[in-house]
XYZ file of C-alpha atoms in Angstrom:
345
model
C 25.515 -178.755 -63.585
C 26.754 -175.899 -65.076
C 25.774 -172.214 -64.211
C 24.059 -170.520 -66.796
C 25.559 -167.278 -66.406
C 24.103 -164.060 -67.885
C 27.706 -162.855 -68.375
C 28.574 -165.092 -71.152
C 26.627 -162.330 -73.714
C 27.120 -158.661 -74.085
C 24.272 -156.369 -73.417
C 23.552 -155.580 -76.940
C 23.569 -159.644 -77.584
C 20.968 -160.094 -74.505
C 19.137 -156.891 -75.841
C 18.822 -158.108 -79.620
C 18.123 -161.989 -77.863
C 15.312 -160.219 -76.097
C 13.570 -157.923 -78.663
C 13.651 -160.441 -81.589
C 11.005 -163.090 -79.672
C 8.656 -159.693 -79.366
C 9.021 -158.589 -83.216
C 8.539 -162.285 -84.295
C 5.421 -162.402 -82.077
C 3.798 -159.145 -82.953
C 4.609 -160.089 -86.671
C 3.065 -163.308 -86.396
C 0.067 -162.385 -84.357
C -1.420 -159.121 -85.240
C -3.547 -159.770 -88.101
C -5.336 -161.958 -86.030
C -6.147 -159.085 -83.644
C -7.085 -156.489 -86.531
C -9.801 -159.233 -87.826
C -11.181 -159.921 -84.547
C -12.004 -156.260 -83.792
C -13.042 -156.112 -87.720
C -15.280 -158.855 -86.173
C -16.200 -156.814 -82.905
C -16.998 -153.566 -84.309
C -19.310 -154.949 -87.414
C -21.492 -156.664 -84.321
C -20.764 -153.558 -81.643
C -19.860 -150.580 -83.852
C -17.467 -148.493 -81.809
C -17.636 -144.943 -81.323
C -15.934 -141.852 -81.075
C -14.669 -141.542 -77.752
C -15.088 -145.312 -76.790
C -12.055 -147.058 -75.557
C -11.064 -150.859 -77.073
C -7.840 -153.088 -76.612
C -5.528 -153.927 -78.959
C -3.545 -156.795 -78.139
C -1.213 -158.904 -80.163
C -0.863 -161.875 -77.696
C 1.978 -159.952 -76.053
C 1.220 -156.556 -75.116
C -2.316 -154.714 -74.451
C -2.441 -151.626 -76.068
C -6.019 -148.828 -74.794
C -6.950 -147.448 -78.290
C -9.853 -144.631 -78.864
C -11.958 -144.600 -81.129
C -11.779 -141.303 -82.864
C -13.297 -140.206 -86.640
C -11.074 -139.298 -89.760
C -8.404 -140.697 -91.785
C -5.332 -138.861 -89.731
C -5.980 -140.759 -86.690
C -3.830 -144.189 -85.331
C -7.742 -145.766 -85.017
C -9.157 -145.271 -88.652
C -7.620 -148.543 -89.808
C -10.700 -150.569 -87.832
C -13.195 -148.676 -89.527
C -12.862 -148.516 -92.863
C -15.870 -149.987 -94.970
C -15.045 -153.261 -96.851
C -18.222 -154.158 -99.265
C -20.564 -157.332 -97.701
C -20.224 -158.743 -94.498
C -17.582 -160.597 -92.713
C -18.895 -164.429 -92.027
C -15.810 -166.017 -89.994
C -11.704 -165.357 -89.510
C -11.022 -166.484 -92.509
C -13.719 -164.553 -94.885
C -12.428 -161.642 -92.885
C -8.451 -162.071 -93.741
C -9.893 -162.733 -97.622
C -12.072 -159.293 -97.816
C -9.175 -157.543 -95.744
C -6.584 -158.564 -98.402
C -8.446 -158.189 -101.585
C -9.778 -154.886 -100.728
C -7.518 -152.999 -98.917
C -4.583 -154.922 -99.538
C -2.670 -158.060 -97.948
C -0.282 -155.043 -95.794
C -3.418 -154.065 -93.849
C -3.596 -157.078 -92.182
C -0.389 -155.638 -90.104
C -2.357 -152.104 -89.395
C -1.688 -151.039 -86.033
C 1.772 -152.869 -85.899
C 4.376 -149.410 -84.936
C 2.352 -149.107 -81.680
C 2.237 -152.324 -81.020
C 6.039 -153.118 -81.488
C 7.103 -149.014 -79.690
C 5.580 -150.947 -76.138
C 6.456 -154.383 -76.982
C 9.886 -154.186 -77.741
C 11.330 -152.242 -75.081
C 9.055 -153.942 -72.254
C 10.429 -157.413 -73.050
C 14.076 -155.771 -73.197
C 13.486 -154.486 -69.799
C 11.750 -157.813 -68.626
C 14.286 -160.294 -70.069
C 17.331 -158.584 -68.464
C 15.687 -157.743 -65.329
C 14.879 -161.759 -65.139
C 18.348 -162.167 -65.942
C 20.399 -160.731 -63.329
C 17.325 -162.010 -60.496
C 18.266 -165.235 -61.385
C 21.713 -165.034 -61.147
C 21.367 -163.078 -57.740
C 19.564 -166.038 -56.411
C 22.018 -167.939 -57.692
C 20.125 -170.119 -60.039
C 21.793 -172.809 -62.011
C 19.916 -174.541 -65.467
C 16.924 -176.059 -64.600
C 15.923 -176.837 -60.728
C 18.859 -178.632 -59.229
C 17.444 -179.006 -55.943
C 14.303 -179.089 -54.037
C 15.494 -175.515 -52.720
C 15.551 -174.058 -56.191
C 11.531 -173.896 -56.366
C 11.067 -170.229 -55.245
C 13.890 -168.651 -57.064
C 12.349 -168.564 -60.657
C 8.928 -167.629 -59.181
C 10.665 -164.817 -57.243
C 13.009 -163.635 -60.663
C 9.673 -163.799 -62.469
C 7.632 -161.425 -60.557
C 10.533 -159.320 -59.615
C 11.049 -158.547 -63.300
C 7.345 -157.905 -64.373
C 6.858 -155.801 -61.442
C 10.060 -153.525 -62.323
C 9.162 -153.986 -66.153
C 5.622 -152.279 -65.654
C 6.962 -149.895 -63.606
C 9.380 -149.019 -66.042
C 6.867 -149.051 -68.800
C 3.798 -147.940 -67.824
C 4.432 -143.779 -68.199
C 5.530 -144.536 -71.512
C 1.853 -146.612 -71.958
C 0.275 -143.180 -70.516
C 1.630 -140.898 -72.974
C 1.320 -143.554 -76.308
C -2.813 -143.462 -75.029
C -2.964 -139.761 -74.701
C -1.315 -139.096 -78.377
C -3.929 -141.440 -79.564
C -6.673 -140.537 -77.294
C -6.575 -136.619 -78.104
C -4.803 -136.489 -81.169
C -1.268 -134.434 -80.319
C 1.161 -133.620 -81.988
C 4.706 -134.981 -80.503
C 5.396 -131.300 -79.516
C 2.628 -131.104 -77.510
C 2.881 -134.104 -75.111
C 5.457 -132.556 -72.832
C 3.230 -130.202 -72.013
C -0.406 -131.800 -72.002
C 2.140 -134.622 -69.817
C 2.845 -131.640 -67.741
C -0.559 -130.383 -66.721
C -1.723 -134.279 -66.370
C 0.318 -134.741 -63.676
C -0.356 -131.109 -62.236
C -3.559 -131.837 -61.967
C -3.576 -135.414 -60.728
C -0.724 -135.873 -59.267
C 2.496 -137.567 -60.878
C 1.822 -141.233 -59.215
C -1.859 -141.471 -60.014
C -1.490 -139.593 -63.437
C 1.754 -142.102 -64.833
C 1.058 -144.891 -63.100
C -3.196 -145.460 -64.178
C -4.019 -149.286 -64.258
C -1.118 -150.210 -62.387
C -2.405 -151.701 -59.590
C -4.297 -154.320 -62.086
C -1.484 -154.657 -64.313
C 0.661 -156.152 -61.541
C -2.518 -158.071 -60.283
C -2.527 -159.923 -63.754
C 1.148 -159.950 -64.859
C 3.139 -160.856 -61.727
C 1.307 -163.929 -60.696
C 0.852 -164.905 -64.567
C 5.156 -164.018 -64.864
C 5.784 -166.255 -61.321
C 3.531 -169.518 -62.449
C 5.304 -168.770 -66.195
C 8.878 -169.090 -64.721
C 8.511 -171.920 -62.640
C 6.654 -173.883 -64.923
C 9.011 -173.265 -67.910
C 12.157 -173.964 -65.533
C 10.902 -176.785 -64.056
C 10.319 -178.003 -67.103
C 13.208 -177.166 -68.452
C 15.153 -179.274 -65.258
C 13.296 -182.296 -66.917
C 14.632 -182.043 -70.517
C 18.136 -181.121 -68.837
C 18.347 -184.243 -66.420
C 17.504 -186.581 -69.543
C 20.337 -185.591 -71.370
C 23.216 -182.994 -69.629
C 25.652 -182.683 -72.411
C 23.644 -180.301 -74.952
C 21.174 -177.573 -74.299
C 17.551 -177.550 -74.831
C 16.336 -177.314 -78.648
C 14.423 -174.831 -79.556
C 11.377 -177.441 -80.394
C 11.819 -178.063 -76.872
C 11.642 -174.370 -75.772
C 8.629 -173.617 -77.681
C 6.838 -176.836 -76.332
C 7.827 -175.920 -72.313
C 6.735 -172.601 -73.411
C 3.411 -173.107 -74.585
C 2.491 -175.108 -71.885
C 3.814 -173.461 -69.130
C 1.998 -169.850 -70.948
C -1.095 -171.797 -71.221
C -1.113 -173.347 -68.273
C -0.459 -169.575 -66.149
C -3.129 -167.962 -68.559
C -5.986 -169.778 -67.470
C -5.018 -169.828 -63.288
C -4.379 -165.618 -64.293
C -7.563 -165.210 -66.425
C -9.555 -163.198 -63.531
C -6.835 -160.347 -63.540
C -7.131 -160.127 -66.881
C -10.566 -159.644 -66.852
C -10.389 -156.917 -64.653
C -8.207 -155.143 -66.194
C -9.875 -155.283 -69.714
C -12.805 -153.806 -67.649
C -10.514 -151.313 -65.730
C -9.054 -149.851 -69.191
C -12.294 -149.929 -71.268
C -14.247 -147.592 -68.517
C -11.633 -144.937 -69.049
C -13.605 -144.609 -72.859
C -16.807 -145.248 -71.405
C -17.081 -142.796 -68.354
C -15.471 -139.799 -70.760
C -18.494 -140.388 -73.083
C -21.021 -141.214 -70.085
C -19.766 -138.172 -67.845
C -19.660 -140.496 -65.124
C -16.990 -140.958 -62.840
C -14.955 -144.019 -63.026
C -14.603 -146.529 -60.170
C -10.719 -147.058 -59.368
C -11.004 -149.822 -56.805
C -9.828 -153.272 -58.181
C -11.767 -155.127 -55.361
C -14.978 -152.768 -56.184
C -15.015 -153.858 -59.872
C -14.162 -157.591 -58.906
C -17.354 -157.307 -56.501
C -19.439 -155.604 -58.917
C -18.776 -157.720 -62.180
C -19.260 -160.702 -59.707
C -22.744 -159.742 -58.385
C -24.028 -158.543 -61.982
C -22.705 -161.468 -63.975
C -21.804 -164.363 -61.834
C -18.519 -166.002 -61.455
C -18.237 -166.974 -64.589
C -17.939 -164.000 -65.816
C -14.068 -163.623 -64.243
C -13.375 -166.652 -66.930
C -13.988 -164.928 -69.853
C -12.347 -164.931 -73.350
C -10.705 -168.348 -72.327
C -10.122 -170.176 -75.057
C -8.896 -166.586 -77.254
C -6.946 -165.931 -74.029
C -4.925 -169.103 -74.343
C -4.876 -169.151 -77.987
C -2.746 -165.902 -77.965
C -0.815 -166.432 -74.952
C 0.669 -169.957 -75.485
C 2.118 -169.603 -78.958
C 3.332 -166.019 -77.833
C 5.400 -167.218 -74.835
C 6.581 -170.197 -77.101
C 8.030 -167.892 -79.784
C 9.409 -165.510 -77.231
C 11.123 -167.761 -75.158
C 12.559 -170.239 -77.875
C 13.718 -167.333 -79.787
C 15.184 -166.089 -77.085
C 17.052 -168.792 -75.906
C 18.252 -169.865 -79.565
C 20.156 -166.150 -79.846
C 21.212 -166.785 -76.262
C 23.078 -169.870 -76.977
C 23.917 -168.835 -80.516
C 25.922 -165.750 -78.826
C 27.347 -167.560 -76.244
C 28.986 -170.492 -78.903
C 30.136 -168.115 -80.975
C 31.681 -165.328 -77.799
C 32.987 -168.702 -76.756
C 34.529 -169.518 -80.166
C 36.174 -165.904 -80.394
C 37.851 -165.926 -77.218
C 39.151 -169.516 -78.385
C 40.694 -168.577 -81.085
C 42.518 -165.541 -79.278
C 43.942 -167.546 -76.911
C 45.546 -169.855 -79.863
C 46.810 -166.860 -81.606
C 48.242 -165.079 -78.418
């Protein structure tokens, strides 16, 4: 079978492979998230200093909710005449009155995180593979652990690499700075809480969530991959048939990964609610598993399922099919160029 070597593309062709699946994504699923917290906040109305989550299917973003028309939040808040019945009353009243572009508020933020986390994830996934020495689809019985072990090696290096930069996006939102002054309210963050603990808040949950959900992801999407291979060796998957392995293998590692999520909803929403409450925030992932357990049941840990799954799946499936139509697409046409210099020469 033949390798499927990472050094068939440039780095600006894996780069521009990488960040178009997250643009198409956060393009195609963000005005579903702006009418769902249109939704939350006419039921719950938010206030200043309370913490919510913005997520596109792809990314979590902590917003807080602060007062006045300067601030990234005011978009949420704005006062649309009547009431909101349903999703699709919502997108109407959203479009007519404010105008069909609002739909897309929030987008900048979302795409500053996205983009470069899925560069960084992609690539790092990339060169794992090939260091394992992974062929197209699972060869071999042996092959099993090498996309699992790709998979959570790149998340864990991706949130590693991203997670400052999530720090300082939340405190420009959170307290309303100017890009001048982050170096230096940055600066005394760290001073005072150290530089691990102060760049590096929510970690340990992050990983708990998106290494195990990257691991299942990868191993179900290769595997399944193998399968469309072996049926027919001579041509490369379409991309029908990367969106399909990748909305089932997404779906299928959101719902085993659904607890970590949950936690980590809970984990990033206290940071809002302790600052209003004065109270100090509990830090232990095992405490709030323990304590969400005993006050809610087990059931709780499964919640937001079905919304969960409904973002997840078609956000793997465009990212990966996306990504691996500009994959092949550069590698033809890099293999076409260096073709046609070796007629010339």
């Amino acid at each position: 079978m033949p390798r499927d070597t990472f050094e068939d593309i440039t780095a600006v062709q894996q780069m521009i492979s990488s960040c178009t699946g997250a643009i198409l994504t956060s393009l195609l699923v963000t005005p579903f998230d702006v009418v769902k917290i249109r939704l939350q906040s006419q039921k719950v109305p938010l206030v200043k200093g309370k913490c919510f989550l913005y997520c596109n299917g792809l990314m979590d973003h902590l917003c807080t909710c602060l007062n006045g028309p300067t601030n990234n939040g005011y978009w949420y808040k704005r006062k649309v005449p009547g009431h909101y019945k349903g999703t699709v009353d919502a997108m109407m009243q959203i479009s007519r009155h404010e105008g069909f572009r609002s739909l897309w508020s929030g987008l900048p933020p979302t795409l500053v995180m996205a983009v470069p986390a899925t560069v960084v994830y992609f690539s790092c996934y990339e060169h794992f593979r090939n260091l394992f020495g992974y062929s197209a689809g699972l060869s071999s019985q042996n092959d099993w652990w090498k996309p699992i072990m790709a998979g959570a090696s790149a998340r864990t290096l991706a949130v590693f690499a991203i997670s400052p930069l999530e720090m300082v996006r939340t405190k420009i939102q959170s307290e309303q700075l100017k890009y001048s002054q982050v170096l230096t309210a940055v600066q005394h963050t760290v001073k005072e809480g150290g530089m691990v603990k102060s760049l590096y808040r929510g970690f340990t949950p992050t990983l708990l969530r998106d290494v195990p959900f990257s691991a299942l992801y990868w191993f179900g999407y290769e595997g399944m991959k193998s399968i469309v291979i072996k049926k027919s060796p001579s041509h490369n998957m379409t991309s029908a048939e990367s969106f399909c392995c990748g909305a089932v293998s997404g779906g299928i590692a959101a719902v085993l990964t659904l607890p970590f999520d949950v936690i980590k909803t809970h984990r990033q929403i206290s940071i809002g609610e302790t600052r209003r409450r004065g109270s100090q925030e509990v830090t232990s992932t095992l405490r709030l598993i323990i304590q969400l357990y005993y006050r809610e049941g087990a059931h709780a840990l499964f919640a937001g399922l079905v919304p969960r799954v409904v973002k997840v799946a078609p956000a793997c499936a465009i990212m990966i099919s996306s990504y691996e139509y500009f994959k092949n697409f550069f590698k033809a046409r890099n293999r076409e160029l260096r073709e046609n210099r070796m007629h010339s020469a």
